[in-house]
CSV table of N, CA and C in Angstrom, one decimal:
chain,number,residue,atom,x,y,z
V,206,UNK,N,-1.2,7.5,-29.2
V,206,UNK,CA,-1.6,8.3,-28.1
V,206,UNK,C,-0.4,8.3,-27.1
V,207,UNK,N,0.1,9.4,-26.8
V,207,UNK,CA,1.3,9.5,-25.9
V,207,UNK,C,0.9,9.2,-24.4
V,208,UNK,N,1.7,8.5,-23.7
V,208,UNK,CA,1.4,8.2,-22.3
V,208,UNK,C,1.9,9.3,-21.4
V,209,UNK,N,1.3,9.5,-20.3
V,209,UNK,CA,1.8,10.5,-19.3
V,209,UNK,C,3.1,10.1,-18.7
V,210,UNK,N,4.0,11.1,-18.4
V,210,UNK,CA,5.3,10.7,-17.8
V,210,UNK,C,5.2,10.0,-16.5
V,211,UNK,N,6.1,9.2,-16.2
V,211,UNK,CA,6.2,8.5,-14.9
V,211,UNK,C,7.2,9.2,-14.0
V,212,UNK,N,7.1,9.0,-12.7
V,212,UNK,CA,8.1,9.6,-11.8
V,212,UNK,C,9.5,9.3,-12.3
V,213,UNK,N,9.8,8.1,-12.8
V,213,UNK,CA,11.1,7.7,-13.2
V,213,UNK,C,11.6,8.5,-14.3
V,214,UNK,N,10.7,9.1,-15.2
V,214,UNK,CA,11.2,9.9,-16.3
V,214,UNK,C,11.4,11.4,-16.0
V,215,UNK,N,10.9,11.8,-14.8
V,215,UNK,CA,11.1,13.2,-14.4
V,215,UNK,C,12.5,13.5,-13.9
V,216,UNK,N,12.9,14.7,-14.1
V,216,UNK,CA,14.1,15.2,-13.5
V,216,UNK,C,13.9,15.3,-12.0
V,217,UNK,N,15.0,15.2,-11.2
V,217,UNK,CA,15.0,15.3,-9.8
V,217,UNK,C,14.2,16.4,-9.2
V,218,UNK,N,14.4,17.6,-9.8
V,218,UNK,CA,13.6,18.8,-9.4
V,218,UNK,C,12.1,18.6,-9.6
V,219,UNK,N,11.8,18.1,-10.7
V,219,UNK,CA,10.3,17.8,-11.0
V,219,UNK,C,9.7,16.8,-10.1
V,220,UNK,N,10.5,15.8,-9.7
V,220,UNK,CA,10.0,14.8,-8.8
V,220,UNK,C,9.8,15.4,-7.4
V,221,UNK,N,10.7,16.3,-7.0
V,221,UNK,CA,10.6,17.0,-5.7
V,221,UNK,C,9.4,17.8,-5.7
V,222,UNK,N,9.0,18.5,-6.8
V,222,UNK,CA,7.8,19.3,-6.9
V,222,UNK,C,6.6,18.4,-6.7
V,223,UNK,N,6.6,17.2,-7.3
V,223,UNK,CA,5.4,16.3,-7.2
V,223,UNK,C,5.3,15.8,-5.8
V,224,UNK,N,6.4,15.5,-5.2
V,224,UNK,CA,6.4,15.0,-3.8
V,224,UNK,C,5.9,16.1,-2.8
V,225,UNK,N,6.4,17.3,-3.0
V,225,UNK,CA,6.0,18.4,-2.2
V,225,UNK,C,4.5,18.7,-2.3
V,226,UNK,N,4.0,18.6,-3.5
V,226,UNK,CA,2.6,18.8,-3.7
V,226,UNK,C,1.8,17.8,-3.0
V,227,UNK,N,2.2,16.5,-3.0
V,227,UNK,CA,1.5,15.5,-2.4
V,227,UNK,C,1.5,15.6,-0.8
V,228,UNK,N,2.7,15.9,-0.3
V,228,UNK,CA,2.9,15.9,1.1
V,228,UNK,C,2.2,17.2,1.7
V,229,UNK,N,2.2,18.3,1.0
V,229,UNK,CA,1.7,19.5,1.5
V,229,UNK,C,0.2,19.7,1.2
V,230,UNK,N,-0.4,18.7,0.4
V,230,UNK,CA,-1.8,18.8,0.1
V,230,UNK,C,-2.7,18.7,1.3
V,231,UNK,N,-3.5,19.7,1.6
V,231,UNK,CA,-4.3,19.8,2.8
V,231,UNK,C,-5.7,19.3,2.5
V,232,UNK,N,-6.2,18.5,3.4
V,232,UNK,CA,-7.6,18.0,3.4
V,232,UNK,C,-8.3,18.7,4.6
V,233,UNK,N,-9.3,19.5,4.3
V,233,UNK,CA,-10.0,20.1,5.5
V,233,UNK,C,-10.6,19.1,6.4
V,234,UNK,N,-10.5,19.2,7.7
V,234,UNK,CA,-11.1,18.4,8.6
V,234,UNK,C,-12.0,19.2,9.5
V,235,UNK,N,-13.2,18.8,9.6
V,235,UNK,CA,-14.2,19.6,10.4
V,235,UNK,C,-14.7,18.9,11.6
V,236,UNK,N,-14.2,17.7,11.8
V,236,UNK,CA,-14.6,16.9,13.0
V,236,UNK,C,-15.1,15.5,12.6
V,237,UNK,N,-15.6,14.8,13.6
V,237,UNK,CA,-16.1,13.5,13.3
V,237,UNK,C,-17.3,13.3,14.2
V,238,UNK,N,-18.0,12.2,14.0
V,238,UNK,CA,-19.2,11.9,14.8
V,238,UNK,C,-19.0,10.7,15.7
V,239,UNK,N,-17.7,10.3,15.9
V,239,UNK,CA,-17.4,9.3,16.8
V,239,UNK,C,-17.4,7.9,16.2
V,240,UNK,N,-16.9,6.9,17.0
V,240,UNK,CA,-16.7,5.6,16.5
V,240,UNK,C,-18.0,4.9,16.0
V,241,UNK,N,-19.1,5.2,16.7
V,241,UNK,CA,-20.4,4.6,16.4
V,241,UNK,C,-20.9,4.9,15.0
V,242,UNK,N,-20.5,6.0,14.4
V,242,UNK,CA,-20.9,6.4,13.1
V,242,UNK,C,-19.8,6.2,12.1
V,243,UNK,N,-18.7,5.7,12.5
V,243,UNK,CA,-17.5,5.5,11.6
V,243,UNK,C,-17.8,4.5,10.5
V,244,UNK,N,-17.3,4.7,9.3
V,244,UNK,CA,-17.5,3.9,8.1
V,244,UNK,C,-16.2,3.6,7.5
V,245,UNK,N,-16.2,2.6,6.7
V,245,UNK,CA,-14.9,2.3,5.9
V,245,UNK,C,-15.1,2.8,4.5
V,246,UNK,N,-14.0,3.0,3.8
V,246,UNK,CA,-14.1,3.4,2.4
V,246,UNK,C,-14.4,2.3,1.5
V,247,UNK,N,-14.9,2.6,0.3
V,247,UNK,CA,-15.1,1.6,-0.7
V,247,UNK,C,-14.3,1.8,-1.9
V,248,UNK,N,-14.2,0.8,-2.8
V,248,UNK,CA,-13.4,1.0,-4.0
V,248,UNK,C,-12.0,0.5,-3.8
V,249,UNK,N,-11.1,0.8,-4.6
V,249,UNK,CA,-9.8,0.4,-4.5
V,249,UNK,C,-9.3,-0.5,-5.6
V,250,UNK,N,-8.2,-1.1,-5.4
V,250,UNK,CA,-7.6,-2.0,-6.4
V,250,UNK,C,-8.5,-3.3,-6.5
V,251,UNK,N,-8.8,-3.6,-7.8
V,251,UNK,CA,-9.6,-4.8,-8.0
V,251,UNK,C,-8.9,-6.0,-7.6
V,252,UNK,N,-9.6,-6.9,-7.0
V,252,UNK,CA,-8.9,-8.1,-6.5
V,252,UNK,C,-8.3,-9.0,-7.6
V,253,UNK,N,-8.8,-8.9,-8.8
V,253,UNK,CA,-8.2,-9.7,-9.9
V,253,UNK,C,-7.0,-9.1,-10.4
V,254,UNK,N,-6.6,-7.9,-9.9
V,254,UNK,CA,-5.3,-7.2,-10.4
V,254,UNK,C,-4.2,-7.5,-9.4
V,255,UNK,N,-4.4,-8.4,-8.5
V,255,UNK,CA,-3.3,-8.8,-7.6
V,255,UNK,C,-3.3,-10.3,-7.3
V,256,UNK,N,-2.1,-10.8,-6.9
V,256,UNK,CA,-2.0,-12.2,-6.6
V,256,UNK,C,-2.6,-12.4,-5.2
V,257,UNK,N,-3.6,-13.3,-5.0
V,257,UNK,CA,-4.2,-13.4,-3.7
V,257,UNK,C,-3.3,-14.1,-2.7
V,258,UNK,N,-2.3,-14.8,-3.1
V,258,UNK,CA,-1.4,-15.5,-2.2
V,258,UNK,C,-0.4,-14.5,-1.6
V,259,UNK,N,0.0,-13.4,-2.3
V,259,UNK,CA,1.0,-12.5,-1.8
V,259,UNK,C,0.5,-11.1,-1.8
V,260,UNK,N,-0.7,-10.8,-2.4
V,260,UNK,CA,-1.2,-9.4,-2.5
V,260,UNK,C,-0.3,-8.5,-3.4
V,261,UNK,N,0.5,-9.2,-4.2
V,261,UNK,CA,1.4,-8.4,-5.1
V,261,UNK,C,0.6,-8.0,-6.4
V,262,UNK,N,0.9,-6.8,-6.9
V,262,UNK,CA,0.3,-6.3,-8.1
V,262,UNK,C,0.6,-7.2,-9.3
V,263,UNK,N,-0.3,-7.4,-10.1
V,263,UNK,CA,-0.1,-8.2,-11.4
V,263,UNK,C,0.5,-7.2,-12.4
V,264,UNK,N,0.4,-5.9,-12.2
V,264,UNK,CA,0.8,-4.9,-13.1
V,264,UNK,C,2.2,-4.3,-12.8
V,265,UNK,N,2.5,-4.1,-11.5
V,265,UNK,CA,3.7,-3.4,-11.1
V,265,UNK,C,4.5,-4.3,-10.2
V,266,UNK,N,5.6,-4.9,-10.7
V,266,UNK,CA,6.4,-5.8,-9.9
V,266,UNK,C,6.9,-5.1,-8.6
V,267,UNK,N,6.8,-5.9,-7.5
V,267,UNK,CA,7.3,-5.4,-6.2
V,267,UNK,C,6.3,-4.5,-5.4
V,268,UNK,N,5.1,-4.3,-6.0
V,268,UNK,CA,4.1,-3.5,-5.3
V,268,UNK,C,3.1,-4.4,-4.7
V,269,UNK,N,2.9,-4.3,-3.4
V,269,UNK,CA,1.9,-5.1,-2.7
V,269,UNK,C,0.8,-4.2,-2.1
V,270,UNK,N,-0.4,-4.8,-1.9
V,270,UNK,CA,-1.5,-4.0,-1.4
V,270,UNK,C,-2.0,-4.6,-0.1
V,271,UNK,N,-2.7,-3.8,0.7
V,271,UNK,CA,-3.2,-4.3,1.9
V,271,UNK,C,-4.4,-3.4,2.4
V,272,UNK,N,-5.3,-4.0,3.2
V,272,UNK,CA,-6.3,-3.2,3.9
V,272,UNK,C,-7.3,-2.6,2.9
V,273,UNK,N,-7.8,-1.4,3.2
V,273,UNK,CA,-8.9,-0.8,2.5
V,273,UNK,C,-8.5,-0.3,1.1
V,274,UNK,N,-7.2,-0.4,0.8
V,274,UNK,CA,-6.8,0.0,-0.6
V,274,UNK,C,-7.3,-1.1,-1.6
V,275,UNK,N,-7.7,-2.2,-1.1
V,275,UNK,CA,-8.2,-3.3,-1.9
V,275,UNK,C,-9.7,-3.2,-2.0
V,276,UNK,N,-10.2,-3.6,-3.1
V,276,UNK,CA,-11.7,-3.5,-3.4
V,276,UNK,C,-12.4,-4.7,-2.7
V,277,UNK,N,-12.5,-4.6,-1.4
V,277,UNK,CA,-13.2,-5.6,-0.6
V,277,UNK,C,-14.0,-4.9,0.4
V,278,UNK,N,-15.2,-5.5,0.7
V,278,UNK,CA,-16.1,-4.9,1.7
V,278,UNK,C,-16.4,-5.9,2.8
V,279,UNK,N,-16.7,-5.4,4.0
V,279,UNK,CA,-17.1,-6.2,5.1
V,279,UNK,C,-18.0,-5.4,6.0
V,280,UNK,N,-18.6,-6.0,6.9
V,280,UNK,CA,-19.5,-5.3,7.8
V,280,UNK,C,-18.7,-4.3,8.7
V,281,UNK,N,-19.4,-3.3,9.1
V,281,UNK,CA,-18.8,-2.3,10.0
V,281,UNK,C,-18.4,-3.0,11.3
V,282,UNK,N,-17.2,-2.6,11.8
V,282,UNK,CA,-16.7,-3.1,13.1
V,282,UNK,C,-15.4,-3.8,12.9
V,283,UNK,N,-15.1,-4.7,13.8
V,283,UNK,CA,-13.8,-5.3,13.9
V,283,UNK,C,-13.3,-6.1,12.6
V,284,UNK,N,-14.3,-6.5,11.8
V,284,UNK,CA,-13.9,-7.3,10.6
V,284,UNK,C,-13.0,-6.5,9.7
V,285,UNK,N,-13.2,-5.2,9.5
V,285,UNK,CA,-12.3,-4.4,8.7
V,285,UNK,C,-10.9,-4.2,9.3
V,286,UNK,N,-10.9,-4.1,10.6
V,286,UNK,CA,-9.6,-4.0,11.3
V,286,UNK,C,-8.8,-5.4,11.1
V,287,UNK,N,-9.5,-6.5,11.2
V,287,UNK,CA,-8.9,-7.8,11.0
V,287,UNK,C,-8.4,-7.9,9.6
V,288,UNK,N,-9.2,-7.5,8.6
V,288,UNK,CA,-8.8,-7.5,7.2
V,288,UNK,C,-7.6,-6.7,7.0
V,289,UNK,N,-7.5,-5.5,7.6
V,289,UNK,CA,-6.3,-4.7,7.4
V,289,UNK,C,-5.1,-5.3,8.0
V,290,UNK,N,-5.3,-5.9,9.2
V,290,UNK,CA,-4.1,-6.5,9.9
V,290,UNK,C,-3.6,-7.8,9.1
V,291,UNK,N,-4.6,-8.6,8.7
V,291,UNK,CA,-4.2,-9.9,8.1
V,291,UNK,C,-3.6,-9.6,6.7
V,292,UNK,N,-4.2,-8.7,5.9
V,292,UNK,CA,-3.6,-8.4,4.6
V,292,UNK,C,-2.3,-7.7,4.7
V,293,UNK,N,-2.2,-6.8,5.7
V,293,UNK,CA,-0.9,-6.1,5.9
V,293,UNK,C,0.2,-7.1,6.3
V,294,UNK,N,-0.1,-8.0,7.1
V,294,UNK,CA,0.9,-9.0,7.5
V,294,UNK,C,1.3,-9.9,6.3
V,295,UNK,N,0.3,-10.3,5.5
V,295,UNK,CA,0.6,-11.2,4.4
V,295,UNK,C,1.4,-10.4,3.3
V,296,UNK,N,1.0,-9.2,3.0
V,296,UNK,CA,1.7,-8.4,2.0
V,296,UNK,C,3.1,-8.0,2.5
V,297,UNK,N,3.3,-7.8,3.8
V,297,UNK,CA,4.6,-7.5,4.4
V,297,UNK,C,5.5,-8.7,4.3
V,298,UNK,N,5.0,-9.9,4.6
V,298,UNK,CA,5.8,-11.1,4.5
V,298,UNK,C,6.3,-11.3,3.1
V,299,UNK,N,5.3,-11.1,2.2
V,299,UNK,CA,5.6,-11.4,0.7
V,299,UNK,C,6.7,-10.4,0.3
V,300,UNK,N,6.5,-9.1,0.6
V,300,UNK,CA,7.5,-8.1,0.2
V,300,UNK,C,8.9,-8.3,0.8
V,301,UNK,N,8.9,-8.7,2.1
V,301,UNK,CA,10.2,-9.1,2.7
V,301,UNK,C,10.8,-10.3,2.1
V,302,UNK,N,10.0,-11.3,1.7
V,302,UNK,CA,10.6,-12.4,1.0
V,302,UNK,C,11.1,-12.0,-0.4
V,303,UNK,N,10.4,-11.2,-1.1
V,303,UNK,CA,10.9,-10.7,-2.4
V,303,UNK,C,12.2,-10.0,-2.2
V,304,UNK,N,12.3,-9.1,-1.2
V,304,UNK,CA,13.6,-8.4,-1.0
V,304,UNK,C,14.7,-9.3,-0.6
V,305,UNK,N,14.4,-10.3,0.2
V,305,UNK,CA,15.5,-11.3,0.6
V,305,UNK,C,15.9,-12.1,-0.6
V,306,UNK,N,15.0,-12.4,-1.5
V,306,UNK,CA,15.3,-13.1,-2.7
V,306,UNK,C,16.2,-12.3,-3.6
V,307,UNK,N,16.0,-11.0,-3.6
V,307,UNK,CA,16.8,-10.1,-4.5
V,307,UNK,C,18.2,-9.8,-3.9
V,308,UNK,N,18.3,-9.9,-2.6
V,308,UNK,CA,19.5,-9.7,-1.9
V,308,UNK,C,19.9,-10.9,-1.0
V,309,UNK,N,20.3,-12.0,-1.6
V,309,UNK,CA,20.5,-13.2,-0.8
V,309,UNK,C,21.5,-13.1,0.3
V,310,UNK,N,22.5,-12.2,0.2
V,310,UNK,CA,23.5,-12.0,1.2
V,310,UNK,C,22.9,-11.5,2.5
V,311,UNK,N,21.7,-10.8,2.4
V,311,UNK,CA,21.1,-10.2,3.6
V,311,UNK,C,20.0,-11.1,4.2
V,312,UNK,N,19.7,-12.2,3.5
V,312,UNK,CA,18.6,-13.0,3.9
V,312,UNK,C,18.8,-13.7,5.3
V,313,UNK,N,20.0,-14.1,5.6
V,313,UNK,CA,20.3,-14.8,6.9
V,313,UNK,C,20.7,-13.8,8.0
V,314,UNK,N,20.9,-12.6,7.7
V,314,UNK,CA,21.4,-11.6,8.7
V,314,UNK,C,20.3,-11.3,9.7
V,315,UNK,N,20.7,-11.1,10.9
V,315,UNK,CA,19.8,-10.7,12.0
V,315,UNK,C,19.6,-9.2,11.9
V,316,UNK,N,18.5,-8.7,12.4
V,316,UNK,CA,18.3,-7.2,12.4
V,316,UNK,C,19.0,-6.6,13.6
V,317,UNK,N,19.4,-7.4,14.6
V,317,UNK,CA,20.1,-6.9,15.8
V,317,UNK,C,21.5,-6.5,15.5
V,318,UNK,N,21.9,-5.4,16.1
V,318,UNK,CA,23.3,-5.0,16.0
V,318,UNK,C,23.8,-4.8,17.4
V,319,UNK,N,25.0,-5.2,17.7
V,319,UNK,CA,25.5,-5.1,19.0
V,319,UNK,C,26.8,-4.3,19.0
């Protein structure tokens, strides 16, 4: 069974078509019912498919997950905002550490430029 092509196997022009299709894809918006009726999404990446310490994918090296893209549920309200913030922070730190490990010359550099 042949596998589907990945972005890495496509020619530049083909990749640009895929990106344009994703960026230009329109989702119709007809309004909302306000914060009191707001809900969170369900589904997402199974928790056993990522490292719980770093939120890194077990399948794709260098890919980290956060927030509602993960298959986790909580009560409506601030809990989900906290989940998004905490997992985003953790995944960001892990990704930054991975990048620093790959580029040790940059690890000690300050972001400030004068």
